[in-house]
C-alpha cells in the first residue's frame, strides 16, 4: 500500500513532467483515487513531509507565502444551517446580524490591508447567495479595491446564472466557495444546500475565467477517508482550484459543531501535505484555525507545502493572529510575503 502510493506520486510526476515538456495542458492529468490519497495519509510522517516538500520545491519558491486579508462586508443573520458557522441566524452565538458595509469603510479596510503588505483582499458576506440588489454595491467595492492595486476575492455564497459574469466585469480575480468536506459527510454538516449546488457555483466561476478558490474544513468529526475524499474532489476537477483553503474548524459556542473532539495536529499537517502532493500547482492556504495552533505546527504546515495565509487580526467573525506576530514568525522562518 505504502509503496503503491509512493509509486503513484512518481508516476504522476513523470507524466506531468513529460506532458509539460510537450506543452500539453497539465491540469487535467492528475487523477487521484480516494485510496491513493488515504495511502498518502498513512505514510510515516517524515516520508509524507519529504514527498510534499519535494513536490512543493518543484513547483514553488518554498520560502514565499502569499498573504490575503479578509473582511466581513455583511455579517451574520444567514439563512443557511452550516453546522460550523457562527453567522447562521438559527444558532445562538455572539454574532449579531449587520447590514452591508458602506463602500468607504470597505475601502479604508482595504487600504489598511495593503499598507500591512497584503496582496489580496477578500470580501465575505453571510448570504445563501447574493440577490441582484445586494450584488450591485459589491460590484462597486470590487472595482474600487482592484483600482487600489490589490487582487480581489469575494465569497458571497451560491451564484445564479449571470452573476459570475457581472463579478468578472467588475474585475474580480478570485471567487471563494468551499466544498467544505467529502460528499459522504456533507449531509451531517449542511442540509440547506447540496454538494451539487456548490459544484454548480464553481462551474459558473470557472466558465467566466475567474480564479477558483475552493477547499474545506478539517476537524468536524470526519474520518481520514473523508478528508481524503474532500481532496480527491478538488484534485480531480478538470482544473483544480488555483487556491485551496484548508481550514481547521474554529469551534464557536452555540454552533452544532462546538464540542467536537479536537483533531490531532499532525493529522492537520498531513492534510496540508496531501493537498500539496495532489494539487502541485495550487496555492494551499493555511486558513482558519491558526489562532489555536502553536507556531511549531504552523511552521510544519509551511514545510508540508502551505504557501498562503490570511493576514490580519480577524478572519470573518473570529480571531486570527496579529499581523505583527505573523511578521515576526515569517522573519524567524525566513519566509517572504508575496
Ligand atoms: N456565506 C458564504 C458561503 O458560505 O459560501 C461565504 C462565507 S462562508 C463564512 C466561507 C467559508 O468559511 C465557509 O464555506 C467555511 O468553509 C468557512 N468557515 C465558516 N465558519 C468556519 C469555522 N467556524 N471554522 C472554519 N471555517 C469556517
Ligand atoms: C475560507 O476558506 N476561510 C475563510 C474564507 N474562506 C472566507 C473564512 C474562515 C471563517 C472562520 C470563521 C469566522 O471567522 O467567522
Ligand atoms: Fe451562511 Fe456561509 Fe455561514 Fe453557511 S458558511 S451559514 S452560507 S455564512
CSV table of C-alpha atoms and ligand atoms in Angstrom, one decimal:
chain,number,residue,atom,x,y,z
A,1,UNK,CA,0.0,0.0,0.0
A,2,UNK,CA,2.7,2.5,1.0
A,3,UNK,CA,4.9,1.5,-1.9
A,4,UNK,CA,2.0,1.9,-4.3
A,5,UNK,CA,1.2,5.4,-3.0
A,6,UNK,CA,4.9,6.4,-3.5
A,7,UNK,CA,4.9,4.8,-6.9
A,8,UNK,CA,1.8,6.7,-7.9
A,9,UNK,CA,3.4,10.0,-7.0
A,10,UNK,CA,6.4,9.2,-9.1
A,11,UNK,CA,4.3,8.1,-12.0
A,12,UNK,CA,2.1,11.2,-11.8
A,13,UNK,CA,5.2,13.4,-11.5
A,14,UNK,CA,6.8,11.7,-14.5
A,15,UNK,CA,3.7,12.0,-16.6
A,16,UNK,CA,3.3,15.7,-15.6
A,17,UNK,CA,7.0,16.4,-16.5
A,18,UNK,CA,6.7,14.7,-19.9
A,19,UNK,CA,3.5,16.5,-20.7
A,20,UNK,CA,4.9,19.9,-19.6
A,21,UNK,CA,7.8,19.3,-21.9
A,22,UNK,CA,5.4,18.7,-24.9
A,23,UNK,CA,3.4,21.9,-23.9
A,24,UNK,CA,0.2,20.0,-23.2
A,25,UNK,CA,-2.1,21.5,-20.7
A,26,UNK,CA,-1.2,19.7,-17.5
A,27,UNK,CA,-4.1,20.5,-15.2
A,28,UNK,CA,-6.3,17.6,-16.4
A,29,UNK,CA,-3.9,14.8,-16.0
A,30,UNK,CA,-3.6,14.4,-12.2
A,31,UNK,CA,-6.2,11.9,-11.2
A,32,UNK,CA,-6.3,10.6,-7.7
A,33,UNK,CA,-8.4,7.8,-6.2
A,34,UNK,CA,-9.5,8.2,-2.6
A,35,UNK,CA,-7.5,5.1,-1.7
A,36,UNK,CA,-4.3,6.6,-3.1
A,37,UNK,CA,-4.8,9.7,-1.0
A,38,UNK,CA,-5.5,7.7,2.1
A,39,UNK,CA,-2.3,5.8,1.4
A,40,UNK,CA,-0.5,9.2,1.4
A,41,UNK,CA,-2.0,10.0,4.9
A,42,UNK,CA,-0.8,6.5,6.0
A,43,UNK,CA,2.8,7.2,5.1
A,44,UNK,CA,5.3,7.6,8.0
A,45,UNK,CA,5.2,11.4,8.9
A,46,UNK,CA,8.7,12.0,7.7
A,47,UNK,CA,8.1,10.3,4.3
A,48,UNK,CA,4.9,12.2,3.7
A,49,UNK,CA,6.7,15.5,4.6
A,50,UNK,CA,9.6,14.6,2.3
A,51,UNK,CA,7.2,13.9,-0.6
A,52,UNK,CA,5.3,17.1,0.0
A,53,UNK,CA,8.4,19.2,0.2
A,54,UNK,CA,9.8,17.7,-2.9
A,55,UNK,CA,6.6,18.5,-4.9
A,56,UNK,CA,6.5,21.9,-3.3
A,57,UNK,CA,10.0,22.8,-4.4
A,58,UNK,CA,9.4,21.5,-7.9
A,59,UNK,CA,6.5,24.0,-8.3
A,60,UNK,CA,7.1,27.0,-6.0
A,61,UNK,CA,9.6,29.1,-4.2
A,62,UNK,CA,9.5,27.2,-0.8
A,63,UNK,CA,10.2,30.4,1.2
A,64,UNK,CA,7.5,32.6,-0.2
A,65,UNK,CA,4.0,32.8,1.2
A,66,UNK,CA,1.1,34.7,-0.3
A,67,UNK,CA,-1.0,36.8,2.1
A,68,UNK,CA,-4.6,37.8,1.8
A,69,UNK,CA,-6.7,39.9,4.2
A,70,UNK,CA,-10.3,39.1,4.9
A,71,UNK,CA,-13.2,41.4,5.6
A,72,UNK,CA,-16.7,40.5,6.5
A,73,UNK,CA,-18.7,43.0,4.5
A,74,UNK,CA,-22.0,41.6,5.6
A,75,UNK,CA,-22.0,39.8,8.9
A,76,UNK,CA,-24.5,37.4,10.5
A,77,UNK,CA,-28.2,36.7,10.0
A,78,UNK,CA,-27.6,34.0,7.4
A,79,UNK,CA,-30.4,31.7,6.4
A,80,UNK,CA,-28.2,28.6,6.0
A,81,UNK,CA,-27.6,25.8,8.5
A,82,UNK,CA,-23.8,25.1,8.1
A,83,UNK,CA,-23.1,23.4,11.4
A,84,UNK,CA,-19.7,25.1,11.9
A,85,UNK,CA,-20.8,28.7,11.2
A,86,UNK,CA,-21.3,31.4,13.9
A,87,UNK,CA,-23.1,33.5,11.3
A,88,UNK,CA,-26.1,31.2,10.8
A,89,UNK,CA,-29.2,33.1,12.1
A,90,UNK,CA,-30.6,29.9,13.6
A,91,UNK,CA,-27.7,29.3,16.0
A,92,UNK,CA,-27.4,31.3,19.2
A,93,UNK,CA,-23.9,32.8,19.0
A,94,UNK,CA,-22.5,36.1,19.9
A,95,UNK,CA,-22.5,37.2,16.3
A,96,UNK,CA,-25.2,39.9,15.6
A,97,UNK,CA,-26.8,40.4,12.2
A,98,UNK,CA,-25.5,43.5,10.5
A,99,UNK,CA,-26.3,45.3,7.2
A,100,UNK,CA,-23.9,45.5,4.2
A,101,UNK,CA,-20.9,47.7,5.0
A,102,UNK,CA,-20.5,51.1,3.3
A,103,UNK,CA,-18.2,51.5,0.4
A,104,UNK,CA,-15.9,54.0,2.1
A,105,UNK,CA,-15.5,51.7,5.2
A,106,UNK,CA,-14.6,48.8,2.9
A,107,UNK,CA,-12.0,50.9,1.0
A,108,UNK,CA,-10.5,52.1,4.3
A,109,UNK,CA,-10.0,48.5,5.4
A,110,UNK,CA,-8.6,47.6,2.0
A,111,UNK,CA,-6.0,50.4,2.3
A,112,UNK,CA,-5.0,49.2,5.8
A,113,UNK,CA,-4.6,45.7,4.4
A,114,UNK,CA,-2.5,47.0,1.6
A,115,UNK,CA,-0.3,49.1,4.0
A,116,UNK,CA,0.2,45.9,6.0
A,117,UNK,CA,1.6,44.1,3.0
A,118,UNK,CA,-1.4,42.0,1.9
A,119,UNK,CA,-1.5,41.3,-1.9
A,120,UNK,CA,-5.2,40.2,-2.0
A,121,UNK,CA,-8.3,41.5,-0.3
A,122,UNK,CA,-11.2,39.0,0.3
A,123,UNK,CA,-14.7,40.3,0.9
A,124,UNK,CA,-17.1,37.8,2.6
A,125,UNK,CA,-20.8,38.0,3.0
A,126,UNK,CA,-23.1,35.8,5.2
A,127,UNK,CA,-25.6,35.1,2.4
A,128,UNK,CA,-27.0,32.0,0.9
A,129,UNK,CA,-26.2,33.8,-2.3
A,130,UNK,CA,-26.4,37.4,-3.5
A,131,UNK,CA,-29.7,38.9,-4.6
A,132,UNK,CA,-29.3,41.3,-7.5
A,133,UNK,CA,-29.8,44.4,-5.3
A,134,UNK,CA,-27.1,43.0,-3.0
A,135,UNK,CA,-24.7,42.3,-5.8
A,136,UNK,CA,-24.6,45.8,-7.2
A,137,UNK,CA,-22.9,47.6,-4.3
A,138,UNK,CA,-20.5,44.7,-4.0
A,139,UNK,CA,-19.5,45.1,-7.7
A,140,UNK,CA,-18.6,48.7,-6.9
A,141,UNK,CA,-16.5,47.6,-3.9
A,142,UNK,CA,-14.6,45.1,-6.1
A,143,UNK,CA,-13.9,47.6,-8.9
A,144,UNK,CA,-12.6,50.2,-6.4
A,145,UNK,CA,-10.5,47.7,-4.4
A,146,UNK,CA,-9.0,46.5,-7.7
A,147,UNK,CA,-8.2,50.1,-8.7
A,148,UNK,CA,-6.2,50.4,-5.5
A,149,UNK,CA,-3.8,47.8,-6.9
A,150,UNK,CA,-4.9,44.9,-4.8
A,151,UNK,CA,-6.1,41.5,-6.1
A,152,UNK,CA,-9.7,41.0,-5.3
A,153,UNK,CA,-11.5,38.0,-3.9
A,154,UNK,CA,-15.2,37.6,-2.9
A,155,UNK,CA,-17.1,34.9,-1.1
A,156,UNK,CA,-20.8,35.6,-1.3
A,157,UNK,CA,-22.4,32.1,-1.4
A,158,UNK,CA,-24.1,30.4,-4.3
A,159,UNK,CA,-24.1,32.2,-7.7
A,160,UNK,CA,-27.1,32.3,-10.0
A,161,UNK,CA,-26.8,32.4,-13.8
A,162,UNK,CA,-25.3,35.7,-15.0
A,163,UNK,CA,-23.8,36.7,-11.6
A,164,UNK,CA,-20.3,35.3,-12.3
A,165,UNK,CA,-20.2,37.4,-15.5
A,166,UNK,CA,-21.1,40.6,-13.5
A,167,UNK,CA,-18.3,39.8,-11.0
A,168,UNK,CA,-15.8,39.2,-13.8
A,169,UNK,CA,-16.8,42.5,-15.4
A,170,UNK,CA,-16.2,44.3,-12.1
A,171,UNK,CA,-12.6,43.0,-12.1
A,172,UNK,CA,-12.9,40.1,-9.6
A,173,UNK,CA,-9.7,37.9,-9.6
A,174,UNK,CA,-10.8,35.1,-7.3
A,175,UNK,CA,-14.1,33.6,-6.0
A,176,UNK,CA,-14.0,31.6,-2.8
A,177,UNK,CA,-16.6,28.8,-2.5
A,178,UNK,CA,-15.7,25.8,-0.4
A,179,UNK,CA,-16.8,22.2,-0.9
A,180,UNK,CA,-16.2,22.0,2.9
A,181,UNK,CA,-15.9,18.2,3.2
A,182,UNK,CA,-16.4,14.9,1.3
A,183,UNK,CA,-19.7,14.2,-0.3
A,184,UNK,CA,-20.3,11.3,2.2
A,185,UNK,CA,-20.0,13.6,5.2
A,186,UNK,CA,-21.6,16.7,3.8
A,187,UNK,CA,-25.2,15.9,4.9
A,188,UNK,CA,-24.1,15.7,8.5
A,189,UNK,CA,-23.0,19.3,8.4
A,190,UNK,CA,-25.3,21.2,6.0
A,191,UNK,CA,-28.8,20.5,4.8
A,192,UNK,CA,-29.9,23.8,3.2
A,193,UNK,CA,-27.8,23.4,0.0
A,194,UNK,CA,-26.4,20.4,-1.7
A,195,UNK,CA,-23.0,19.4,-2.8
A,196,UNK,CA,-24.1,19.7,-6.4
A,197,UNK,CA,-25.2,23.3,-5.7
A,198,UNK,CA,-21.6,24.0,-4.7
A,199,UNK,CA,-20.1,22.3,-7.8
A,200,UNK,CA,-22.5,24.3,-10.0
A,201,UNK,CA,-21.3,27.6,-8.5
A,202,UNK,CA,-17.7,26.6,-9.0
A,203,UNK,CA,-18.6,25.8,-12.7
A,204,UNK,CA,-20.1,29.2,-13.1
A,205,UNK,CA,-16.9,30.8,-11.7
A,206,UNK,CA,-14.7,28.7,-14.0
A,207,UNK,CA,-16.8,29.4,-17.0
A,208,UNK,CA,-16.1,33.2,-16.9
A,209,UNK,CA,-12.4,32.6,-16.1
A,210,UNK,CA,-12.4,33.9,-12.5
A,211,UNK,CA,-9.7,32.0,-10.5
A,212,UNK,CA,-11.3,29.4,-8.3
A,213,UNK,CA,-10.6,29.3,-4.5
A,214,UNK,CA,-12.1,26.2,-3.0
A,215,UNK,CA,-11.2,24.0,-0.1
A,216,UNK,CA,-12.8,22.8,3.1
A,217,UNK,CA,-12.8,22.4,6.9
A,218,UNK,CA,-10.9,19.7,8.7
A,219,UNK,CA,-11.7,18.6,12.3
A,220,UNK,CA,-15.5,18.5,12.0
A,221,UNK,CA,-15.6,14.8,13.1
A,222,UNK,CA,-15.0,13.5,9.6
A,223,UNK,CA,-12.9,10.3,9.1
A,224,UNK,CA,-9.5,10.2,7.4
A,225,UNK,CA,-11.1,8.6,4.4
A,226,UNK,CA,-13.5,11.6,4.2
A,227,UNK,CA,-10.6,14.0,4.5
A,228,UNK,CA,-9.0,12.2,1.6
A,229,UNK,CA,-12.4,12.3,-0.2
A,230,UNK,CA,-12.5,16.1,0.0
A,231,UNK,CA,-9.0,16.3,-1.5
A,232,UNK,CA,-10.0,13.9,-4.3
A,233,UNK,CA,-13.0,16.0,-5.2
A,234,UNK,CA,-10.7,19.1,-5.5
A,235,UNK,CA,-7.7,17.4,-7.1
A,236,UNK,CA,-9.8,15.6,-9.8
A,237,UNK,CA,-11.6,18.7,-11.0
A,238,UNK,CA,-10.9,19.3,-14.7
A,239,UNK,CA,-8.8,22.2,-13.5
A,240,UNK,CA,-8.0,22.0,-9.8
A,241,UNK,CA,-8.7,25.3,-7.9
A,242,UNK,CA,-5.9,27.9,-8.1
A,243,UNK,CA,-6.2,28.4,-4.4
A,244,UNK,CA,-7.2,25.7,-1.8
A,245,UNK,CA,-8.0,26.9,1.7
A,246,UNK,CA,-7.6,24.2,4.3
A,247,UNK,CA,-9.4,25.5,7.4
A,248,UNK,CA,-9.1,23.9,10.8
A,249,UNK,CA,-12.6,24.0,12.4
A,250,UNK,CA,-12.8,27.1,14.7
A,251,UNK,CA,-15.2,25.9,17.3
A,252,UNK,CA,-17.7,28.6,18.2
A,253,UNK,CA,-20.1,28.2,21.2
A,254,UNK,CA,-23.7,28.0,20.1
A,255,UNK,CA,-22.9,26.1,16.8
A,256,UNK,CA,-23.8,22.4,16.5
A,257,UNK,CA,-20.1,21.5,15.9
A,258,UNK,CA,-19.0,23.2,19.1
A,259,UNK,CA,-17.6,20.4,21.4
A,260,UNK,CA,-16.4,18.2,18.5
A,261,UNK,CA,-13.4,16.2,19.6
A,262,UNK,CA,-10.2,18.1,18.7
A,263,UNK,CA,-8.2,16.8,15.8
A,264,UNK,CA,-4.6,15.6,16.3
A,265,UNK,CA,-2.4,18.5,15.0
A,266,UNK,CA,-0.3,16.1,13.0
A,267,UNK,CA,-3.4,14.9,11.1
A,268,UNK,CA,-4.0,18.5,10.1
A,269,UNK,CA,-0.4,18.8,8.9
A,270,UNK,CA,-0.8,15.5,7.0
A,271,UNK,CA,-3.9,17.0,5.3
A,272,UNK,CA,-1.9,20.0,4.1
A,273,UNK,CA,0.8,17.7,2.8
A,274,UNK,CA,-1.7,15.5,0.9
A,275,UNK,CA,-3.3,18.7,-0.6
A,276,UNK,CA,0.2,19.8,-1.7
A,277,UNK,CA,1.0,16.4,-3.3
A,278,UNK,CA,-2.3,16.0,-5.0
A,279,UNK,CA,-2.6,19.6,-6.2
A,280,UNK,CA,1.1,20.5,-7.0
A,281,UNK,CA,0.3,23.8,-8.8
A,282,UNK,CA,-2.3,25.2,-6.4
A,283,UNK,CA,-1.7,27.6,-3.6
A,284,UNK,CA,-2.6,25.8,-0.5
A,285,UNK,CA,-3.8,28.2,2.2
A,286,UNK,CA,-3.3,27.5,5.9
A,287,UNK,CA,-6.6,29.1,6.6
A,288,UNK,CA,-8.8,29.3,9.7
A,289,UNK,CA,-7.5,27.8,12.9
A,290,UNK,CA,-4.1,29.4,13.2
A,291,UNK,CA,-5.1,31.2,16.4
A,292,UNK,CA,-5.4,27.9,18.2
A,293,UNK,CA,-2.2,26.4,16.6
A,294,UNK,CA,1.3,26.6,18.0
A,295,UNK,CA,3.9,28.3,15.9
A,296,UNK,CA,5.7,24.9,15.6
A,297,UNK,CA,2.6,23.4,14.0
A,298,UNK,CA,2.2,26.4,11.6
A,299,UNK,CA,5.9,26.0,10.6
A,300,UNK,CA,5.2,22.3,9.9
A,301,UNK,CA,2.3,23.3,7.7
A,302,UNK,CA,4.6,25.6,5.7
A,303,UNK,CA,7.1,22.7,5.4
A,304,UNK,CA,4.2,20.5,4.2
A,305,UNK,CA,3.6,22.9,1.4
A,306,UNK,CA,1.2,25.6,2.7
A,307,UNK,CA,2.0,28.8,0.8
A,308,UNK,CA,-0.8,31.2,1.6
A,309,UNK,CA,-2.4,32.6,4.8
A,310,UNK,CA,-4.9,35.0,6.0
A,311,UNK,CA,-3.2,38.0,7.5
A,312,UNK,CA,-4.7,40.5,10.0
A,313,UNK,CA,-6.2,40.0,13.4
A,314,UNK,CA,-9.7,38.9,12.3
A,315,UNK,CA,-11.0,36.3,9.9
A,316,UNK,CA,-14.7,37.0,9.3
A,317,UNK,CA,-16.0,36.9,12.9
A,318,UNK,CA,-13.3,35.0,14.8
A,319,UNK,CA,-9.7,35.9,15.8
A,320,UNK,CA,-6.6,35.4,13.7
A,321,UNK,CA,-3.0,36.0,14.9
A,322,UNK,CA,-2.0,39.7,15.0
A,323,UNK,CA,-0.1,40.9,11.8
A,324,UNK,CA,2.9,41.9,14.0
A,325,UNK,CA,3.0,38.3,15.4
A,326,UNK,CA,2.9,36.9,11.9
A,327,UNK,CA,5.7,39.3,10.7
A,328,UNK,CA,7.9,38.0,13.5
A,329,UNK,CA,7.1,34.4,12.7
A,330,UNK,CA,7.9,34.9,9.0
A,331,UNK,CA,11.2,36.6,9.9
A,332,UNK,CA,12.1,33.7,12.2
A,333,UNK,CA,11.4,31.2,9.5
A,334,UNK,CA,13.0,33.2,6.7
A,335,UNK,CA,9.6,33.4,4.8
A,336,UNK,CA,9.0,36.3,2.4
A,337,UNK,CA,5.5,37.6,1.8
A,338,UNK,CA,4.0,37.7,-1.7
B,1,LIG,N1,-21.8,32.6,3.0
B,1,LIG,C1,-20.8,32.3,2.0
B,1,LIG,C2,-20.7,30.8,1.8
B,1,LIG,O1,-20.9,30.0,2.8
B,1,LIG,O2,-20.2,30.4,0.8
B,1,LIG,C3,-19.5,32.9,2.2
B,1,LIG,C4,-18.9,33.0,3.6
B,1,LIG,S1,-18.6,31.5,4.5
B,1,LIG,C5,-18.3,32.0,6.1
B,1,LIG,C6,-17.0,31.0,3.9
B,1,LIG,C7,-16.4,29.7,4.4
B,1,LIG,O3,-15.8,29.9,5.7
B,1,LIG,C8,-17.3,28.5,4.6
B,1,LIG,O4,-17.5,27.8,3.4
B,1,LIG,C9,-16.4,27.6,5.5
B,1,LIG,O5,-15.6,26.8,4.8
B,1,LIG,C10,-15.6,28.7,6.3
B,1,LIG,N2,-15.9,28.7,7.7
B,1,LIG,C11,-17.0,29.3,8.2
B,1,LIG,N3,-17.1,29.1,9.6
B,1,LIG,C12,-15.9,28.4,9.9
B,1,LIG,C13,-15.4,27.9,11.1
B,1,LIG,N4,-16.1,28.1,12.3
B,1,LIG,N5,-14.2,27.3,11.1
B,1,LIG,C14,-13.6,27.1,9.9
B,1,LIG,N6,-14.0,27.5,8.7
B,1,LIG,C15,-15.2,28.2,8.7
B,2,LIG,C1,-12.1,30.2,3.8
B,2,LIG,O1,-11.9,29.0,3.3
B,2,LIG,N1,-11.9,30.5,5.1
B,2,LIG,C2,-12.2,31.9,5.3
B,2,LIG,C3,-12.6,32.4,3.9
B,2,LIG,N2,-12.5,31.2,3.1
B,2,LIG,C4,-13.8,33.2,3.7
B,2,LIG,C5,-13.3,32.1,6.3
B,2,LIG,C6,-13.0,31.5,7.7
B,2,LIG,C7,-14.0,31.8,8.6
B,2,LIG,C8,-13.7,31.4,10.0
B,2,LIG,C9,-14.9,31.7,10.9
B,2,LIG,C10,-15.1,33.2,11.1
B,2,LIG,O2,-14.2,34.0,11.3
B,2,LIG,O3,-16.4,33.5,11.1
B,3,LIG,FE1,-24.2,31.3,5.8
B,3,LIG,FE2,-21.8,30.9,4.7
B,3,LIG,FE3,-22.1,30.7,7.3
B,3,LIG,FE4,-23.1,28.8,5.7
B,3,LIG,S1,-21.0,29.3,5.9
B,3,LIG,S2,-24.2,29.8,7.5
B,3,LIG,S3,-23.8,30.1,4.0
B,3,LIG,S4,-22.4,32.5,6.2
